Coordinates of C-alpha atoms in Angstrom, one line a residue:
Chain A
M245 CA 13.7 -48.6 -102.6
T246 CA 12.2 -52.0 -102.5
T247 CA 8.7 -52.4 -103.4
L248 CA 6.8 -53.9 -100.6
Q249 CA 5.8 -57.3 -101.6
P250 CA 3.3 -59.6 -100.0
P251 CA 5.3 -62.7 -99.5
V252 CA 4.1 -66.1 -98.9
A253 CA 2.9 -68.3 -96.5
A254 CA 2.1 -71.8 -96.6
E255 CA 1.7 -73.7 -99.8
P256 CA -1.6 -73.2 -101.5
R257 CA -2.3 -76.9 -102.0
P258 CA 0.0 -79.6 -102.4
A259 CA 0.0 -80.8 -105.9
P260 CA -1.5 -84.3 -106.6
P261 CA 1.3 -86.9 -106.7
P262 CA 2.5 -87.5 -110.2
A263 CA 0.6 -90.2 -112.0
K264 CA 3.6 -92.1 -113.1
G265 CA 5.9 -92.0 -110.1
D266 CA 9.6 -91.2 -110.7
R267 CA 9.4 -90.6 -114.4
R268 CA 8.0 -87.1 -113.9
S269 CA 9.7 -86.3 -110.6
W270 CA 12.5 -84.1 -112.2
T271 CA 10.3 -82.5 -114.8
G272 CA 9.5 -79.7 -112.4
W273 CA 13.1 -78.8 -112.2
G274 CA 13.0 -78.1 -116.0
F275 CA 10.6 -75.3 -115.3
I276 CA 12.0 -73.9 -112.2
G277 CA 15.7 -74.4 -112.9
P278 CA 16.1 -71.1 -114.6
F279 CA 14.7 -69.1 -111.7
V280 CA 16.7 -71.0 -109.2
A281 CA 19.9 -70.5 -111.3
V282 CA 19.5 -66.7 -111.5
F283 CA 18.4 -66.5 -107.9
A284 CA 21.6 -68.3 -106.8
L285 CA 23.7 -65.8 -108.7
V286 CA 22.0 -62.6 -107.6
F287 CA 20.8 -63.6 -104.1
L288 CA 22.8 -66.4 -102.5
A289 CA 26.3 -65.8 -104.0
P290 CA 26.3 -62.1 -102.7
I291 CA 25.1 -63.2 -99.3
V292 CA 27.9 -65.7 -99.0
Y293 CA 30.4 -63.1 -100.4
S294 CA 29.2 -60.5 -98.0
I295 CA 30.0 -62.7 -95.0
Y296 CA 33.4 -63.5 -96.5
L297 CA 34.2 -59.7 -97.1
S298 CA 33.2 -58.9 -93.5
L299 CA 35.8 -61.2 -92.0
F300 CA 38.8 -59.5 -93.9
R301 CA 40.4 -56.2 -94.1
D302 CA 42.4 -54.6 -97.0
Q303 CA 45.6 -53.2 -95.6
L304 CA 48.2 -51.2 -97.2
I305 CA 50.8 -53.5 -95.7
G306 CA 50.0 -57.2 -96.1
G307 CA 47.0 -56.6 -98.4
N308 CA 43.8 -58.6 -97.7
Q309 CA 44.1 -60.2 -94.3
F310 CA 41.7 -62.2 -92.2
V311 CA 40.8 -60.2 -89.2
G312 CA 38.1 -62.4 -87.6
L313 CA 35.3 -60.4 -86.1
D314 CA 37.4 -57.1 -85.8
N315 CA 34.9 -55.4 -88.4
Y316 CA 32.0 -56.4 -86.2
T317 CA 33.4 -55.0 -83.1
R318 CA 34.3 -51.8 -84.8
A319 CA 30.7 -51.5 -86.2
L320 CA 29.0 -52.1 -82.9
Q321 CA 31.0 -49.3 -81.4
D322 CA 30.4 -47.0 -84.4
D323 CA 28.5 -43.9 -83.2
A324 CA 27.6 -42.9 -86.9
F325 CA 26.1 -46.3 -87.5
W326 CA 23.9 -46.4 -84.3
S327 CA 22.6 -42.8 -84.9
A328 CA 21.6 -43.8 -88.3
V329 CA 19.8 -46.9 -86.9
G330 CA 18.2 -44.7 -84.3
R331 CA 17.0 -42.4 -87.0
V332 CA 15.3 -45.1 -89.1
A333 CA 13.9 -46.6 -85.9
L334 CA 12.2 -43.4 -85.2
F335 CA 11.1 -43.0 -88.7
L336 CA 9.4 -46.4 -88.8
A337 CA 7.8 -46.0 -85.3
I338 CA 5.9 -42.9 -86.6
Q339 CA 5.7 -43.2 -90.4
V340 CA 4.7 -46.9 -90.7
P341 CA 1.7 -46.8 -88.3
I342 CA 0.4 -43.5 -90.0
M343 CA 0.8 -44.9 -93.5
L344 CA -0.8 -48.4 -92.8
G345 CA -3.6 -46.8 -90.7
I346 CA -4.6 -44.5 -93.6
A347 CA -4.3 -47.4 -96.1
L348 CA -6.5 -49.6 -93.9
L349 CA -9.1 -46.9 -93.5
V350 CA -9.3 -46.2 -97.3
A351 CA -9.5 -49.9 -98.0
L352 CA -12.3 -50.4 -95.5
A353 CA -14.2 -47.4 -97.0
L354 CA -13.8 -48.8 -100.5
D355 CA -15.1 -52.1 -99.2
S356 CA -18.1 -50.7 -97.5
G357 CA -19.9 -50.0 -100.6
R358 CA -20.9 -46.5 -99.1
L359 CA -18.8 -44.4 -101.5
Y360 CA -19.7 -42.4 -104.5
G361 CA -17.2 -43.0 -107.4
K362 CA -15.5 -45.9 -105.8
S363 CA -13.4 -47.0 -108.8
F364 CA -12.1 -43.5 -109.2
F365 CA -10.9 -43.3 -105.7
R366 CA -9.3 -46.8 -105.9
I367 CA -7.2 -46.1 -108.9
T368 CA -6.5 -42.4 -108.0
I369 CA -5.1 -43.3 -104.5
F370 CA -3.1 -46.1 -106.1
L371 CA -1.4 -44.0 -108.8
P372 CA 1.7 -42.8 -106.8
Y373 CA 2.9 -46.4 -106.9
A374 CA 3.6 -45.8 -110.5
V375 CA 5.8 -42.8 -109.8
P376 CA 9.5 -43.5 -109.3
A377 CA 11.1 -42.6 -106.1
V378 CA 13.3 -40.2 -107.9
V379 CA 10.4 -38.3 -109.4
A380 CA 8.4 -38.3 -106.2
T381 CA 11.3 -36.9 -104.2
L382 CA 12.1 -34.3 -106.7
M383 CA 8.5 -33.1 -106.9
W384 CA 8.0 -32.9 -103.2
G385 CA 11.5 -31.4 -102.7
F386 CA 10.5 -28.6 -105.1
M387 CA 7.2 -28.1 -103.3
Y388 CA 8.9 -28.0 -99.9
G389 CA 11.2 -25.3 -101.1
T390 CA 10.5 -21.7 -100.3
K391 CA 12.0 -20.6 -103.8
Y392 CA 9.9 -22.3 -106.4
G393 CA 7.6 -24.4 -104.1
L394 CA 4.3 -24.3 -102.5
V395 CA 5.6 -23.4 -99.1
G396 CA 6.8 -20.1 -100.6
D397 CA 3.5 -19.5 -102.1
I398 CA 1.6 -20.2 -99.0
N399 CA 3.9 -17.9 -97.0
S400 CA 3.5 -15.0 -99.3
A401 CA -0.2 -15.6 -99.9
F402 CA -1.2 -15.7 -96.2
G403 CA 1.6 -13.7 -94.8
V404 CA 2.7 -16.6 -92.6
S405 CA 6.0 -18.2 -92.3
L406 CA 5.9 -21.9 -92.3
P407 CA 8.9 -23.8 -90.9
D408 CA 11.6 -24.6 -93.4
L409 CA 10.6 -28.3 -94.3
L410 CA 14.1 -29.0 -95.4
S411 CA 15.7 -27.9 -92.1
P412 CA 17.4 -30.5 -89.9
G413 CA 14.5 -30.5 -87.4
W414 CA 11.9 -31.1 -90.2
V415 CA 13.5 -33.1 -92.9
L416 CA 12.7 -36.5 -91.4
A417 CA 9.0 -35.8 -91.3
S418 CA 9.3 -34.4 -94.9
I419 CA 10.9 -37.8 -96.1
G420 CA 8.1 -39.5 -94.1
N421 CA 5.5 -37.7 -96.1
I422 CA 7.2 -38.6 -99.3
V423 CA 7.3 -42.2 -98.4
T424 CA 3.7 -42.2 -97.2
W425 CA 2.6 -40.6 -100.4
E426 CA 4.4 -43.2 -102.6
F427 CA 3.2 -46.3 -100.7
V428 CA -0.1 -45.6 -99.1
G429 CA -2.1 -46.6 -102.2
Y430 CA -0.1 -49.8 -102.7
N431 CA -0.9 -51.0 -99.1
M432 CA -4.4 -49.9 -99.5
L433 CA -4.7 -52.3 -102.6
I434 CA -3.2 -55.2 -100.7
F435 CA -5.7 -54.7 -97.8
Y436 CA -8.6 -54.2 -100.3
S437 CA -7.8 -57.3 -102.3
A438 CA -7.7 -59.2 -99.0
L439 CA -11.2 -57.8 -98.1
R440 CA -12.7 -58.7 -101.3
V441 CA -12.2 -62.5 -100.7
I442 CA -14.1 -62.7 -97.4
P443 CA -16.9 -65.1 -97.9
T444 CA -20.2 -63.4 -98.0
S445 CA -21.8 -66.0 -95.7
L446 CA -20.0 -64.4 -92.9
Y447 CA -21.8 -61.1 -93.4
E448 CA -25.1 -62.8 -93.7
A449 CA -24.6 -64.6 -90.4
A450 CA -23.5 -61.3 -88.9
E451 CA -26.6 -59.6 -90.2
I452 CA -28.8 -62.2 -88.6
D453 CA -27.1 -61.8 -85.3
G454 CA -27.9 -58.1 -85.6
A455 CA -24.2 -57.0 -85.7
G456 CA -23.7 -53.3 -86.7
Q457 CA -21.1 -51.9 -89.0
W458 CA -18.4 -51.4 -86.5
R459 CA -19.0 -54.8 -85.0
I460 CA -18.6 -56.4 -88.5
I461 CA -15.3 -54.5 -89.1
S462 CA -13.9 -55.5 -85.8
S463 CA -15.1 -59.0 -85.5
I464 CA -15.0 -60.2 -89.2
K465 CA -13.0 -57.9 -91.5
L466 CA -10.0 -57.2 -89.4
P467 CA -9.4 -60.7 -88.3
A468 CA -9.9 -62.0 -91.8
I469 CA -7.2 -59.7 -93.3
R470 CA -4.9 -60.1 -90.3
G471 CA -2.4 -62.0 -92.6
A472 CA -2.3 -59.0 -95.0
L473 CA -1.9 -56.6 -92.2
V474 CA 1.1 -58.4 -90.8
I475 CA 2.8 -58.8 -94.2
A476 CA 2.3 -55.1 -95.0
T477 CA 3.8 -54.2 -91.7
I478 CA 6.8 -56.4 -92.2
F479 CA 7.5 -55.1 -95.6
S480 CA 7.1 -51.5 -94.6
I481 CA 9.5 -52.1 -91.7
I482 CA 12.0 -53.7 -94.1
G483 CA 11.5 -50.7 -96.5
S484 CA 12.1 -48.2 -93.6
F485 CA 15.3 -49.9 -92.5
Q486 CA 16.4 -49.7 -96.0
L487 CA 15.6 -46.0 -96.5
F488 CA 18.0 -44.7 -99.2
N489 CA 16.4 -43.2 -102.2
E490 CA 14.5 -40.4 -100.7
P491 CA 17.2 -39.0 -98.5
S492 CA 19.9 -39.3 -101.2
I493 CA 17.9 -37.6 -103.8
L494 CA 16.8 -34.9 -101.4
R495 CA 20.4 -34.3 -100.1
P496 CA 21.2 -31.7 -102.9
L497 CA 18.2 -29.5 -101.8
A498 CA 19.0 -30.1 -98.0
L499 CA 22.8 -30.2 -97.7
N500 CA 22.8 -29.1 -94.0
S501 CA 20.2 -31.5 -93.0
I502 CA 21.1 -34.8 -94.7
T503 CA 24.5 -36.2 -94.0
T504 CA 26.0 -39.1 -96.0
D505 CA 25.5 -41.3 -93.0
Y506 CA 21.9 -40.3 -92.6
T507 CA 20.4 -43.8 -92.7
P508 CA 22.2 -47.2 -92.4
N509 CA 21.8 -47.8 -96.1
F510 CA 23.1 -44.4 -97.1
Y511 CA 26.1 -45.1 -94.7
T512 CA 27.0 -48.4 -96.3
Y513 CA 26.7 -46.8 -99.7
S514 CA 29.1 -44.0 -98.7
L515 CA 31.5 -46.2 -97.0
S516 CA 31.7 -48.4 -100.2
F517 CA 31.5 -45.9 -103.0
N518 CA 33.0 -42.7 -101.5
G519 CA 35.4 -44.4 -99.0
Q520 CA 36.4 -47.6 -100.8
Q521 CA 36.0 -49.4 -97.4
H522 CA 34.2 -52.4 -98.9
N523 CA 34.9 -54.8 -96.0
Y524 CA 33.6 -52.5 -93.4
S525 CA 30.6 -51.5 -95.6
A526 CA 29.7 -55.3 -96.1
T527 CA 30.0 -55.7 -92.4
V528 CA 27.6 -52.8 -91.6
A529 CA 25.1 -54.1 -94.3
I530 CA 25.2 -57.6 -92.6
I531 CA 24.5 -56.1 -89.2
M532 CA 21.7 -54.1 -90.6
G533 CA 20.3 -57.1 -92.3
V534 CA 20.3 -59.1 -89.1
I535 CA 18.7 -56.4 -87.2
T536 CA 16.0 -56.2 -89.9
M537 CA 15.2 -59.8 -89.8
I538 CA 14.9 -60.0 -86.1
V539 CA 12.6 -57.1 -86.0
A540 CA 10.5 -58.5 -88.9
Y541 CA 10.4 -61.9 -87.3
A542 CA 9.3 -60.4 -83.9
V543 CA 6.5 -58.5 -85.7
Q544 CA 5.4 -61.8 -87.4
L545 CA 5.4 -63.8 -84.2
R546 CA 3.4 -61.0 -82.4
G547 CA 1.0 -60.6 -85.3
M548 CA 0.3 -64.2 -85.9
R549 CA -0.6 -65.1 -82.3
K550 CA -4.2 -66.0 -82.1
G551 CA -6.3 -63.5 -80.1
A552 CA -3.5 -60.8 -80.2
Chain B
M79 CA 6.1 -66.4 -93.1
S80 CA 3.2 -68.5 -91.9
T81 CA 0.0 -67.0 -92.9
S82 CA -2.1 -69.5 -94.6
V83 CA -2.7 -68.8 -98.2
T84 CA -5.6 -70.9 -99.4
A85 CA -6.2 -71.1 -103.1
S86 CA -9.6 -72.4 -103.0
P87 CA -9.8 -75.8 -104.7
V88 CA -10.7 -75.4 -108.3
K89 CA -14.0 -76.8 -109.3
N90 CA -14.8 -74.9 -112.4
T91 CA -12.3 -75.3 -115.2
A92 CA -12.3 -71.7 -116.3
P93 CA -9.9 -69.4 -114.6
R94 CA -11.3 -66.6 -112.7
L95 CA -10.7 -63.5 -114.8
R96 CA -12.3 -61.3 -112.3
T97 CA -13.4 -61.7 -108.8
P98 CA -17.1 -62.0 -108.6
R99 CA -18.5 -58.8 -107.2
K100 CA -19.7 -59.4 -103.8
K101 CA -22.0 -57.1 -101.9
H102 CA -20.4 -57.0 -98.6
T103 CA -23.4 -55.8 -96.7
P104 CA -26.5 -57.7 -97.2
G105 CA -29.2 -55.3 -98.5
K106 CA -28.1 -52.1 -100.3
P107 CA -25.6 -50.0 -98.2
K108 CA -26.6 -46.4 -98.2
R109 CA -24.1 -44.1 -99.9
N110 CA -22.5 -41.8 -97.6
V111 CA -21.6 -38.2 -98.4
L112 CA -19.3 -37.6 -95.5
L113 CA -17.2 -40.7 -96.2
T114 CA -17.0 -39.6 -99.8
V115 CA -15.8 -36.2 -98.8
L116 CA -13.1 -37.7 -96.6
M117 CA -12.0 -39.9 -99.4
A118 CA -12.0 -36.9 -101.7
L119 CA -9.5 -35.2 -99.4
M120 CA -7.3 -38.2 -99.6
A121 CA -7.5 -38.2 -103.4
V122 CA -6.5 -34.5 -103.3
Y123 CA -3.5 -35.4 -101.3
T124 CA -2.5 -38.0 -103.9
V125 CA -3.0 -35.9 -107.0
V126 CA -1.8 -32.5 -105.9
P127 CA 1.8 -33.2 -106.5
L128 CA 0.9 -34.7 -110.0
I129 CA -1.1 -31.6 -110.9
W130 CA 1.8 -29.4 -109.6
L131 CA 4.2 -31.4 -111.9
V132 CA 1.8 -30.9 -115.0
I133 CA 1.5 -27.2 -114.3
N134 CA 5.0 -26.5 -113.7
A135 CA 6.1 -28.5 -116.8
T136 CA 4.7 -25.6 -118.7
K137 CA 7.0 -22.9 -117.2
T138 CA 10.4 -21.6 -118.2
Q139 CA 13.3 -21.7 -115.6
S140 CA 12.5 -18.1 -114.8
G141 CA 8.7 -18.6 -114.8
L142 CA 9.2 -21.3 -112.1
A143 CA 10.6 -18.8 -109.6
D144 CA 8.2 -16.0 -110.4
S145 CA 4.8 -17.6 -110.5
N146 CA 2.6 -19.4 -108.0
G147 CA 3.3 -23.2 -107.8
L148 CA -0.3 -24.3 -108.4
W149 CA -1.0 -21.9 -111.3
F150 CA 0.3 -21.2 -114.8
A151 CA 2.8 -18.6 -115.6
H152 CA 2.5 -16.0 -118.2
D153 CA 4.5 -17.9 -120.7
F154 CA 3.2 -21.4 -121.8
A155 CA 6.5 -23.1 -122.4
L156 CA 5.4 -26.9 -122.3
W157 CA 6.3 -27.6 -126.0
D158 CA 9.5 -25.8 -125.8
N159 CA 10.5 -27.7 -122.6
I160 CA 9.7 -31.0 -124.2
R161 CA 11.8 -29.9 -127.1
T162 CA 14.7 -28.8 -125.0
T163 CA 14.3 -31.9 -122.8
F164 CA 15.0 -34.1 -126.0
T165 CA 17.8 -31.9 -127.4
Y166 CA 19.7 -30.8 -124.4
H167 CA 23.2 -32.4 -124.2
D168 CA 23.0 -34.0 -127.6
G169 CA 19.6 -35.6 -126.9
I170 CA 20.8 -37.8 -124.0
F171 CA 17.3 -37.8 -122.6
G172 CA 16.1 -39.9 -125.6
R173 CA 19.0 -42.3 -125.1
W174 CA 18.1 -42.7 -121.3
L175 CA 14.5 -43.4 -122.4
L176 CA 15.6 -46.1 -124.8
N177 CA 17.9 -47.5 -122.0
T178 CA 14.9 -47.7 -119.7
L179 CA 12.9 -49.5 -122.3
L180 CA 15.7 -51.9 -122.9
Y181 CA 16.0 -52.7 -119.0
V182 CA 12.2 -53.1 -118.8
V183 CA 11.8 -55.4 -121.8
L184 CA 14.7 -57.6 -120.9
G185 CA 14.6 -57.4 -117.2
A186 CA 10.8 -57.3 -116.4
G187 CA 10.1 -59.5 -119.4
G188 CA 12.8 -62.0 -118.2
A189 CA 11.6 -61.7 -114.6
T190 CA 8.0 -62.5 -115.7
L191 CA 9.0 -65.5 -117.8
L192 CA 11.1 -67.0 -115.0
A193 CA 8.3 -66.5 -112.6
V194 CA 5.7 -68.0 -114.8
L195 CA 7.9 -71.1 -115.4
G196 CA 8.8 -71.4 -111.7
G197 CA 5.2 -70.8 -110.5
Y198 CA 3.9 -73.5 -112.9
A199 CA 6.4 -75.9 -111.5
L200 CA 5.7 -75.1 -108.0
A201 CA 1.8 -75.4 -108.6
K202 CA 1.6 -78.5 -110.7
F203 CA 4.7 -80.7 -110.1
Q204 CA 6.3 -82.6 -107.2
F205 CA 10.1 -82.7 -107.5
P206 CA 13.0 -83.2 -105.0
G207 CA 14.0 -80.1 -103.3
K208 CA 10.7 -78.2 -103.7
R209 CA 10.3 -77.4 -100.1
A210 CA 13.8 -76.2 -99.8
I211 CA 13.6 -74.0 -102.8
F212 CA 10.4 -72.5 -101.3
A213 CA 11.9 -71.9 -97.9
V214 CA 15.2 -70.4 -99.4
V215 CA 13.3 -68.0 -101.7
I216 CA 10.9 -66.8 -98.9
G217 CA 13.9 -66.4 -96.5
A218 CA 15.7 -64.3 -99.1
V219 CA 12.9 -61.9 -99.5
A220 CA 13.4 -60.7 -96.0
V221 CA 17.0 -60.0 -96.7
P222 CA 17.4 -56.2 -97.1
A223 CA 18.6 -55.4 -100.6
T224 CA 21.3 -53.2 -99.1
A225 CA 23.1 -56.2 -97.7
L226 CA 23.3 -57.5 -101.2
A227 CA 24.1 -54.4 -103.1
V228 CA 27.7 -53.8 -102.3
P229 CA 28.8 -57.5 -102.6
T230 CA 26.8 -57.8 -106.0
F231 CA 28.7 -54.7 -107.2
L232 CA 32.1 -56.3 -106.2
M233 CA 31.2 -59.7 -107.7
F234 CA 30.0 -58.1 -110.9
S235 CA 33.0 -55.9 -111.2
K236 CA 35.3 -59.0 -110.9
M237 CA 33.2 -60.5 -113.7
G238 CA 33.7 -57.3 -115.7
L239 CA 29.9 -56.7 -115.8
T240 CA 29.7 -53.4 -114.1
D241 CA 29.2 -50.3 -116.2
T242 CA 27.3 -52.5 -118.8
P243 CA 23.6 -53.0 -119.2
W244 CA 23.9 -56.6 -117.9
A245 CA 24.7 -55.3 -114.5
V246 CA 21.2 -53.8 -114.3
I247 CA 19.3 -56.6 -116.3
I248 CA 20.6 -59.7 -114.5
P249 CA 19.6 -58.7 -110.9
S250 CA 16.2 -57.5 -112.3
L251 CA 15.5 -61.1 -113.5
V252 CA 14.6 -62.4 -110.1
S253 CA 11.2 -61.5 -108.7
P254 CA 10.3 -63.6 -105.6
F255 CA 6.9 -61.9 -105.4
G256 CA 6.2 -62.6 -109.0
L257 CA 7.1 -66.3 -108.5
Y258 CA 4.6 -66.5 -105.5
L259 CA 1.9 -64.7 -107.3
M260 CA 2.3 -67.0 -110.3
W261 CA 2.3 -70.1 -108.1
V262 CA -0.9 -69.1 -106.5
F263 CA -2.5 -68.2 -109.8
A264 CA -1.5 -71.4 -111.5
A265 CA -2.7 -73.5 -108.7
E266 CA -6.1 -71.9 -109.1
A267 CA -6.3 -71.4 -112.8
I268 CA -5.1 -74.7 -114.3
P269 CA -7.1 -77.9 -113.7
T270 CA -4.8 -80.8 -113.1
E271 CA -7.1 -83.1 -115.2
L272 CA -6.4 -80.8 -118.2
L273 CA -2.8 -81.4 -117.9
E274 CA -3.3 -85.2 -117.5
A275 CA -5.5 -85.3 -120.5
A276 CA -2.9 -83.5 -122.6
R277 CA -0.4 -86.0 -121.4
M278 CA -2.5 -88.9 -122.2
D279 CA -2.9 -87.6 -125.7
G280 CA 0.9 -87.8 -125.9
A281 CA 1.7 -84.1 -125.8
S282 CA 5.2 -83.4 -124.6
E283 CA 5.6 -81.3 -121.3
V284 CA 6.8 -78.4 -123.3
R285 CA 3.8 -78.5 -125.5
T286 CA 1.3 -79.0 -122.6
F287 CA 2.8 -76.0 -120.9
F288 CA 2.5 -73.7 -124.1
Q289 CA -0.8 -75.0 -125.4
V290 CA -2.7 -75.8 -122.2
A291 CA -1.3 -73.9 -119.3
L292 CA -0.1 -70.6 -120.8
P293 CA -3.5 -69.4 -122.1
L294 CA -5.0 -70.0 -118.7
L295 CA -2.3 -68.0 -117.0
A296 CA -2.7 -64.8 -119.0
P297 CA -4.4 -62.7 -116.4
G298 CA -1.8 -63.6 -113.8
I299 CA 1.1 -62.9 -116.3
V300 CA -0.3 -59.4 -117.0
T301 CA -0.3 -58.7 -113.2
V302 CA 3.2 -60.0 -112.7
L303 CA 4.4 -58.1 -115.8
L304 CA 3.0 -54.9 -114.5
F305 CA 4.6 -55.1 -111.2
T306 CA 8.0 -56.2 -112.5
T307 CA 7.7 -53.3 -115.1
V308 CA 7.1 -50.8 -112.4
A309 CA 10.0 -52.2 -110.3
T310 CA 12.4 -52.0 -113.3
W311 CA 11.2 -48.7 -114.6
N312 CA 11.5 -47.0 -111.2
N313 CA 14.7 -48.7 -110.2
Y314 CA 17.3 -46.3 -108.9
F315 CA 19.7 -47.9 -106.3
L316 CA 20.8 -50.7 -108.5
P317 CA 21.9 -48.7 -111.6
L318 CA 23.3 -46.0 -109.3
I319 CA 25.7 -48.5 -107.9
M320 CA 26.4 -50.4 -111.2
L321 CA 26.7 -47.6 -113.7
K322 CA 29.3 -44.9 -114.1
D323 CA 28.8 -44.0 -117.8
P324 CA 25.9 -41.6 -118.4
D325 CA 25.3 -43.3 -121.8
W326 CA 23.8 -46.3 -120.0
Y327 CA 21.7 -44.5 -117.4
P328 CA 18.0 -45.2 -117.2
L329 CA 15.6 -42.2 -116.8
T330 CA 15.7 -42.2 -113.0
L331 CA 19.4 -41.8 -112.7
G332 CA 19.5 -39.2 -115.5
L333 CA 16.9 -37.0 -113.9
S334 CA 18.7 -37.2 -110.6
A335 CA 21.9 -36.2 -112.3
W336 CA 20.3 -33.2 -113.9
S337 CA 18.8 -32.2 -110.6
S338 CA 22.2 -32.2 -108.8
Q339 CA 23.8 -30.4 -111.7
A340 CA 22.5 -27.1 -110.1
Q341 CA 24.8 -27.7 -107.1
T342 CA 28.0 -28.1 -109.1
I343 CA 30.1 -25.0 -109.7
G344 CA 29.2 -23.5 -113.0
G345 CA 26.5 -26.1 -113.5
D346 CA 23.6 -25.4 -115.7
V347 CA 20.3 -24.8 -113.6
I348 CA 17.8 -26.8 -115.6
F349 CA 14.9 -27.4 -113.2
N350 CA 12.4 -26.8 -116.0
L351 CA 13.9 -29.8 -117.9
V352 CA 14.0 -31.8 -114.6
I353 CA 10.2 -31.2 -114.1
T354 CA 9.4 -31.8 -117.8
G355 CA 11.5 -34.9 -117.8
S356 CA 9.9 -36.2 -114.7
L357 CA 6.5 -35.7 -116.3
L358 CA 7.6 -37.7 -119.4
T359 CA 9.0 -40.4 -117.2
I360 CA 5.8 -41.2 -115.3
L361 CA 3.3 -40.8 -118.1
P362 CA 3.9 -44.2 -119.8
L363 CA 3.5 -46.0 -116.5
I364 CA 0.3 -44.2 -115.4
A365 CA -1.2 -44.9 -118.8
A366 CA -0.3 -48.7 -118.4
F367 CA -1.9 -48.7 -115.0
L368 CA -5.1 -47.1 -116.3
F369 CA -5.4 -49.2 -119.3
L370 CA -4.6 -52.6 -117.8
Q371 CA -6.6 -52.0 -114.6
K372 CA -8.9 -55.0 -114.7
Y373 CA -6.1 -57.4 -115.3
W374 CA -3.8 -56.5 -112.5
Q375 CA -6.8 -56.1 -110.1
S376 CA -8.0 -59.7 -110.8
G377 CA -4.4 -61.0 -110.6
L378 CA -3.9 -59.5 -107.3
A379 CA -7.2 -60.8 -106.0
A380 CA -6.0 -64.3 -106.9
G381 CA -2.9 -63.7 -104.7
S382 CA -4.8 -62.4 -101.7
V383 CA -4.2 -63.7 -98.3
K384 CA -6.8 -65.5 -96.5
E385 CA -7.2 -67.0 -93.3

């Protein structure tokens, strides 16, 4: 649902102090003002409103009432919520390393200069990023199916019977495959861009010291793109915790496997739009947001430690 | 976030349109067949679904069920399918396409404009609150969109914006990633001396921006525009929440509605149209990626993270 985005880090360079002191000190606001205004409307206001909603409950008798942290205690004891959290946690523990591992290997292969047809591979593997999640899910969903899909073809061609990829036991892995297909090229491009800006002098020095290919990868390339690796990991984690598009679009094809509380995001959506429980839905979303931020922050601390 | 992004201090006055090609291994690396074969396998994984989509867009509804998924059926129905896609249900698909274009032009175009102005300000000006803006924007990027979706919907419905195009366009206008990319790019591509010179000559800030800065930012702008376009074109969750009226659906929502139609009692099963519509939906973006390659790659390189 969200695109993974390499975020920021420290400022590139402090701009030189303005030549004429105060006269221009507010000029920058003229340029950044529009962004800040819209940002406040679509980011800050909803966050504040979310917190407000989570502290109230709409009751038949008495209308909108302040209930303090009641919604939070309810959510923390909500089995449906925690099983959804467990599901995305399992998903990210398996899918994120696989996806980023493949992306890294492809980026290193492109960067090594040892491939025939490098540009072709770079653009081809990146292409799925241009495919909407809806289309990707519909395509794979059809292909998984036994009726129109490739699975049915393989079964009849080889006389085997593959497992039903849309059955409850397999559907999470099937979703993992769709997400991997969508984003592996994007992450590859992030890593590749980071590899391209490593100063050549480092390689020359390594050459003089007689370092081999693997040594160059482990001692120069990987440390140099550590920032990109951490960022891609954080954004993949945020993406996994927010999983919604793929399961919700796949649901019509896998009614028995995917429930409306399949992921935390799906759960908040169902609560709000099928159950009209806006207050509780906002509470679940906030808890999920906090969990996401804690995990992302932990990964960042771990990843940025020197010598990790 | 605390990786260090260093935009190398600019010495040359020309922006880097392309990253200089560097040989990463001194001497000529030997091309490796095994490595190429492994990459080819990866490329196959990437393109098989797309090939499947192209092949199956040529089949009728009955052909879909009878034929092998990776080969053509007896009947070549591609043109029929395209015609039916555009005429089905009073040609609503065409309307969805126009809606999507509207959301992309206003949403992605607006997002790019705001990001360019903001990035320029962050790169080239000192102003009160600069650090605070930076911290808040970066912090907000880590907030899951889910946490925002429901309250944004409720806020918009109080303002009477839900079920109108504005509900989709306004949230699309903010691209923190675009802002960051433009900032790094502007810091690198615009020599401060050039701005000073323009001001010395008495050019207003607005004129300086348009005549001096903007031309230098072109490659970065194309990159941001491409990414915001993809984000808007592929947006699903936001319109799903905001829109009830099928007349305002973007393509993604329309295709999803067509696909779930098969599950409703007495619903028309139109998987051939879902597949053909999907193909028509991804073609423009794939074309844009292929034709604008050199721009977005150079723009990305400028935003790369270095130690």
